[in-house]
Coordinates of C-alpha atoms in Angstrom, one line a residue:
M27 CA 0.0 0.0 0.0
W28 CA 1.5 3.3 -1.1
A29 CA 1.5 6.0 1.6
V30 CA 1.3 9.7 0.9
R31 CA 4.8 11.0 1.5
R32 CA 5.5 14.6 2.0
P33 CA 7.5 16.2 -0.8
P34 CA 10.9 17.7 0.1
P35 CA 11.0 21.5 0.9
R36 CA 11.1 23.6 -2.2
S37 CA 12.3 27.1 -3.0
D38 CA 8.9 27.8 -4.6
R39 CA 7.4 30.2 -2.0
H40 CA 4.0 30.6 -3.7
P41 CA 0.9 28.9 -2.4
P42 CA -0.4 26.2 -4.7
P43 CA -2.7 27.3 -7.5
P44 CA -6.5 26.5 -7.2
F45 CA -6.6 22.9 -8.4
N46 CA -9.4 21.5 -10.5
A47 CA -9.5 18.0 -9.0
P48 CA -12.5 16.7 -11.0
A49 CA -10.8 17.7 -14.3
A50 CA -7.6 15.8 -13.2
R51 CA -9.7 12.7 -12.6
R52 CA -11.6 13.0 -15.8
L53 CA -8.5 13.6 -17.9
R54 CA -6.6 10.6 -16.3
A55 CA -9.6 8.3 -16.9
A56 CA -9.9 9.4 -20.5
L57 CA -6.3 8.3 -21.1
G58 CA -7.0 5.0 -19.5
L59 CA -4.4 5.6 -16.8
G60 CA -4.5 4.7 -13.1
P61 CA -3.0 6.8 -10.3
D62 CA 0.0 4.4 -10.3
H63 CA 0.7 5.1 -14.0
V64 CA 0.5 8.9 -13.4
A65 CA 2.8 8.6 -10.3
H66 CA 5.3 6.5 -12.3
A67 CA 5.4 9.0 -15.1
L68 CA 5.9 11.9 -12.7
R69 CA 8.8 10.1 -11.0
A70 CA 10.5 8.8 -14.2
S71 CA 10.0 11.7 -16.6
Y72 CA 9.7 14.8 -14.4
D73 CA 12.2 14.2 -11.6
L74 CA 9.6 14.0 -8.8
P75 CA 10.8 10.9 -7.0
Y76 CA 8.5 11.3 -4.0
V77 CA 5.2 11.1 -5.9
T78 CA 3.2 8.0 -5.1
P79 CA -0.2 6.8 -6.4
A80 CA -1.6 7.8 -3.0
L81 CA -0.4 11.4 -3.5
V82 CA -2.0 11.5 -6.9
A83 CA -5.2 10.2 -5.4
A84 CA -5.0 12.8 -2.7
W85 CA -4.7 15.5 -5.4
E86 CA -7.7 14.1 -7.2
H87 CA -9.9 13.9 -4.0
G88 CA -9.0 17.5 -2.9
S89 CA -7.2 16.5 0.3
A90 CA -3.9 17.9 -1.1
S91 CA -3.0 20.3 -3.9
P92 CA -0.1 20.1 -6.3
S93 CA 2.5 22.9 -6.2
H94 CA 3.1 25.0 -9.3
P95 CA 5.9 22.7 -10.6
E96 CA 3.9 19.5 -9.8
L97 CA 0.9 20.9 -11.6
T98 CA 2.9 21.7 -14.7
A99 CA 4.4 18.2 -14.7
L100 CA 0.9 16.6 -14.1
A101 CA -0.4 18.5 -17.1
G102 CA 2.5 17.0 -19.2
V103 CA 1.5 13.5 -18.1
L104 CA -2.2 14.1 -18.8
W105 CA -1.5 15.7 -22.2
C106 CA -3.3 18.9 -21.3
S107 CA -2.5 22.5 -20.7
P108 CA -1.9 23.6 -17.0
G109 CA -5.0 25.8 -17.4
E110 CA -7.2 22.8 -17.7
L111 CA -6.1 21.7 -14.2
I112 CA -6.5 25.1 -12.6
G113 CA -9.7 26.4 -11.0
R114 CA -10.6 30.0 -11.6
P115 CA -7.3 31.9 -11.6
R116 CA -7.1 34.9 -9.2
T117 CA -3.6 36.1 -9.3
L118 CA -1.3 37.3 -12.1
R119 CA 0.9 34.3 -11.7
E120 CA -2.1 31.9 -11.9
H121 CA -3.4 33.5 -15.0
R122 CA 0.0 33.2 -16.7
M123 CA 0.2 29.5 -15.6
A124 CA -3.3 28.8 -16.9
R125 CA -2.1 30.0 -20.3
G126 CA 1.1 27.8 -20.1
L127 CA 3.3 30.9 -20.7
A128 CA 6.8 31.6 -19.3
P129 CA 7.2 34.8 -17.4
E130 CA 9.8 35.9 -20.0
D131 CA 7.1 35.7 -22.7
V132 CA 4.6 37.8 -20.8
A133 CA 7.2 40.4 -19.8
H134 CA 8.4 40.8 -23.4
T135 CA 4.8 41.0 -24.8
V136 CA 3.7 43.7 -22.3
G137 CA 7.0 45.7 -22.5
H138 CA 8.3 45.2 -19.0
E139 CA 11.8 44.1 -17.8
L140 CA 11.6 40.5 -16.6
Q141 CA 12.5 41.4 -13.0
V142 CA 9.9 44.1 -12.9
Y143 CA 7.3 41.7 -14.1
L144 CA 8.3 39.0 -11.6
R145 CA 8.1 41.5 -8.8
M146 CA 4.5 42.1 -9.8
E147 CA 3.8 38.4 -9.7
E148 CA 5.4 38.3 -6.2
T149 CA 3.2 41.1 -4.9
G150 CA 0.2 39.9 -6.8
R151 CA -0.5 43.3 -8.1
W152 CA -0.1 44.5 -11.7
R153 CA 1.4 47.9 -12.3
G154 CA 1.4 49.0 -15.9
T155 CA 0.2 51.7 -18.3
E156 CA -3.0 51.5 -20.1
R157 CA -1.2 50.2 -23.2
Q158 CA 0.6 47.6 -21.1
T159 CA -2.6 46.6 -19.4
A160 CA -4.3 46.1 -22.8
A161 CA -1.4 43.9 -23.9
L162 CA -1.6 41.9 -20.7
T163 CA -5.4 41.5 -21.2
R164 CA -4.8 40.1 -24.7
V165 CA -1.9 37.8 -23.9
L166 CA -3.6 36.3 -20.8
G167 CA -7.1 36.4 -22.2
L168 CA -8.4 38.4 -19.2
S169 CA -12.0 39.4 -18.7
L170 CA -12.8 42.8 -17.3
A171 CA -13.4 41.1 -13.9
D172 CA -9.9 39.5 -14.1
V173 CA -8.3 42.8 -15.0
L174 CA -9.8 44.5 -11.9
T175 CA -8.6 41.6 -9.7
V176 CA -5.0 41.6 -10.9
T177 CA -4.8 45.4 -10.8
G178 CA -6.0 45.5 -7.2
R179 CA -9.2 47.5 -8.0
E180 CA -11.7 44.8 -7.0
E181 CA -11.9 45.9 -3.4
R182 CA -12.7 49.5 -4.4
L183 CA -15.4 48.1 -6.7
A184 CA -16.8 46.2 -3.8
E185 CA -17.0 49.3 -1.6
L186 CA -18.8 51.3 -4.3
L187 CA -21.3 48.4 -4.9
R188 CA -22.0 48.0 -1.1
D189 CA -22.8 51.8 -0.9
A190 CA -24.9 51.6 -4.1
V191 CA -27.2 48.8 -2.9
T192 CA -27.6 50.3 0.6
T193 CA -28.2 53.9 -0.4
R194 CA -29.2 55.6 -3.7
W195 CA -27.8 53.5 -6.5
Q196 CA -28.2 56.2 -9.1
A197 CA -25.4 58.2 -7.5
Y198 CA -22.9 55.4 -8.1
V199 CA -23.3 54.8 -11.8
R200 CA -20.5 57.2 -12.7
P201 CA -18.0 56.1 -10.0
V202 CA -18.6 52.4 -10.8
S203 CA -18.1 53.2 -14.5
K204 CA -14.7 54.6 -13.9
I205 CA -13.6 51.3 -12.5
A206 CA -15.7 49.0 -14.7
P207 CA -16.1 50.8 -18.0
L208 CA -19.4 49.2 -19.1
E209 CA -22.2 50.7 -21.2
R210 CA -24.2 53.1 -19.1
R211 CA -27.5 51.3 -19.8
V212 CA -26.0 48.1 -18.5
L213 CA -24.6 49.6 -15.4
E214 CA -27.9 51.3 -14.6
E215 CA -29.9 48.1 -15.0
V216 CA -27.4 46.1 -12.9
L217 CA -27.1 48.6 -10.1
H218 CA -30.9 48.9 -10.0
R219 CA -31.3 45.2 -9.9
L220 CA -28.7 44.7 -7.1
H221 CA -30.3 47.6 -5.1
R222 CA -33.7 46.0 -5.4
D223 CA -32.5 42.5 -4.5
Y224 CA -30.7 43.8 -1.4
Q225 CA -33.4 46.1 -0.2
G226 CA -35.9 43.2 -0.6
M227 CA -33.7 41.1 1.7
A228 CA -33.4 43.9 4.2
A229 CA -37.1 44.6 4.3
T230 CA -37.9 40.9 4.8
L231 CA -35.5 40.8 7.7
S232 CA -37.1 43.9 9.2
W233 CA -40.6 42.6 8.9
G234 CA -39.6 39.4 10.6
G235 CA -38.3 41.4 13.6
G236 CA -35.2 39.2 13.9
P237 CA -31.8 40.7 14.7
A238 CA -29.3 41.1 11.9
D239 CA -26.3 38.8 12.2
A240 CA -23.4 37.6 10.1
S241 CA -25.5 34.7 8.7
D242 CA -28.4 36.7 7.4
P243 CA -29.0 36.9 3.6
G244 CA -28.4 40.6 3.5
R245 CA -24.9 40.4 4.9
D246 CA -24.1 37.4 2.8
F247 CA -25.2 39.4 -0.3
L248 CA -22.9 42.3 0.7
T249 CA -20.0 40.0 1.2
H250 CA -20.4 38.5 -2.3
V251 CA -21.6 41.7 -4.0
V252 CA -18.9 41.7 -6.6
D253 CA -19.9 38.2 -7.7
H254 CA -23.5 39.3 -7.9
F255 CA -22.4 42.3 -9.9
W256 CA -20.6 40.2 -12.6
T257 CA -23.5 37.7 -12.7
A258 CA -25.9 40.5 -13.4
V259 CA -23.6 42.1 -15.9
S260 CA -23.5 38.8 -17.8
A261 CA -27.3 38.5 -17.7
E262 CA -27.5 42.0 -19.2
G263 CA -25.1 41.1 -22.0
G264 CA -22.4 43.4 -20.7

């Protein structure tokens, strides 16, 4: 019986990327491979001598996550791109890995020195001109939501949206448009919808006479207001 052995310490200081365990299981099964075959290939072809079938199974069941180098090697064994094994990327580094690109390639495309770009990945915050941001968007296939996340503007968007749904949403169309440049009609419809949904929750709670707490629907709505925003934008065709 193979045991899950801990890999040796590595110089890779980054947390593991979000791993799509169901995709890994599906891709392995489609190739007709078992966890033992995958583990053997990782040991023999990718210089990962500590990988056992039990570790591969732990990855696939979500009780462990492969590191960046392990995920890249696993993608090679499963004949897929690293992006197919990553959940929704959140950081600049994860978006690059999902595209299977080297940092040198991205740095060259956007017009940054390699070390400058790598520092941006280290801090998790993109710092570039509008032209460089447009180039980054193209090379990494970023959505507007992704761009706001990697440029560190998502929290500001969340603040504006929370104010919009709890006060007069009309006053926040212009401020939100400066961060998320969408068609004005779309923004008005989305902010109106979010305001109506939140106010309905608040009214229901008030009528019920119960105290507000961290578990009530209104607070949960505010916590995930950015997700609600992008869902509504998609529904409006924005």
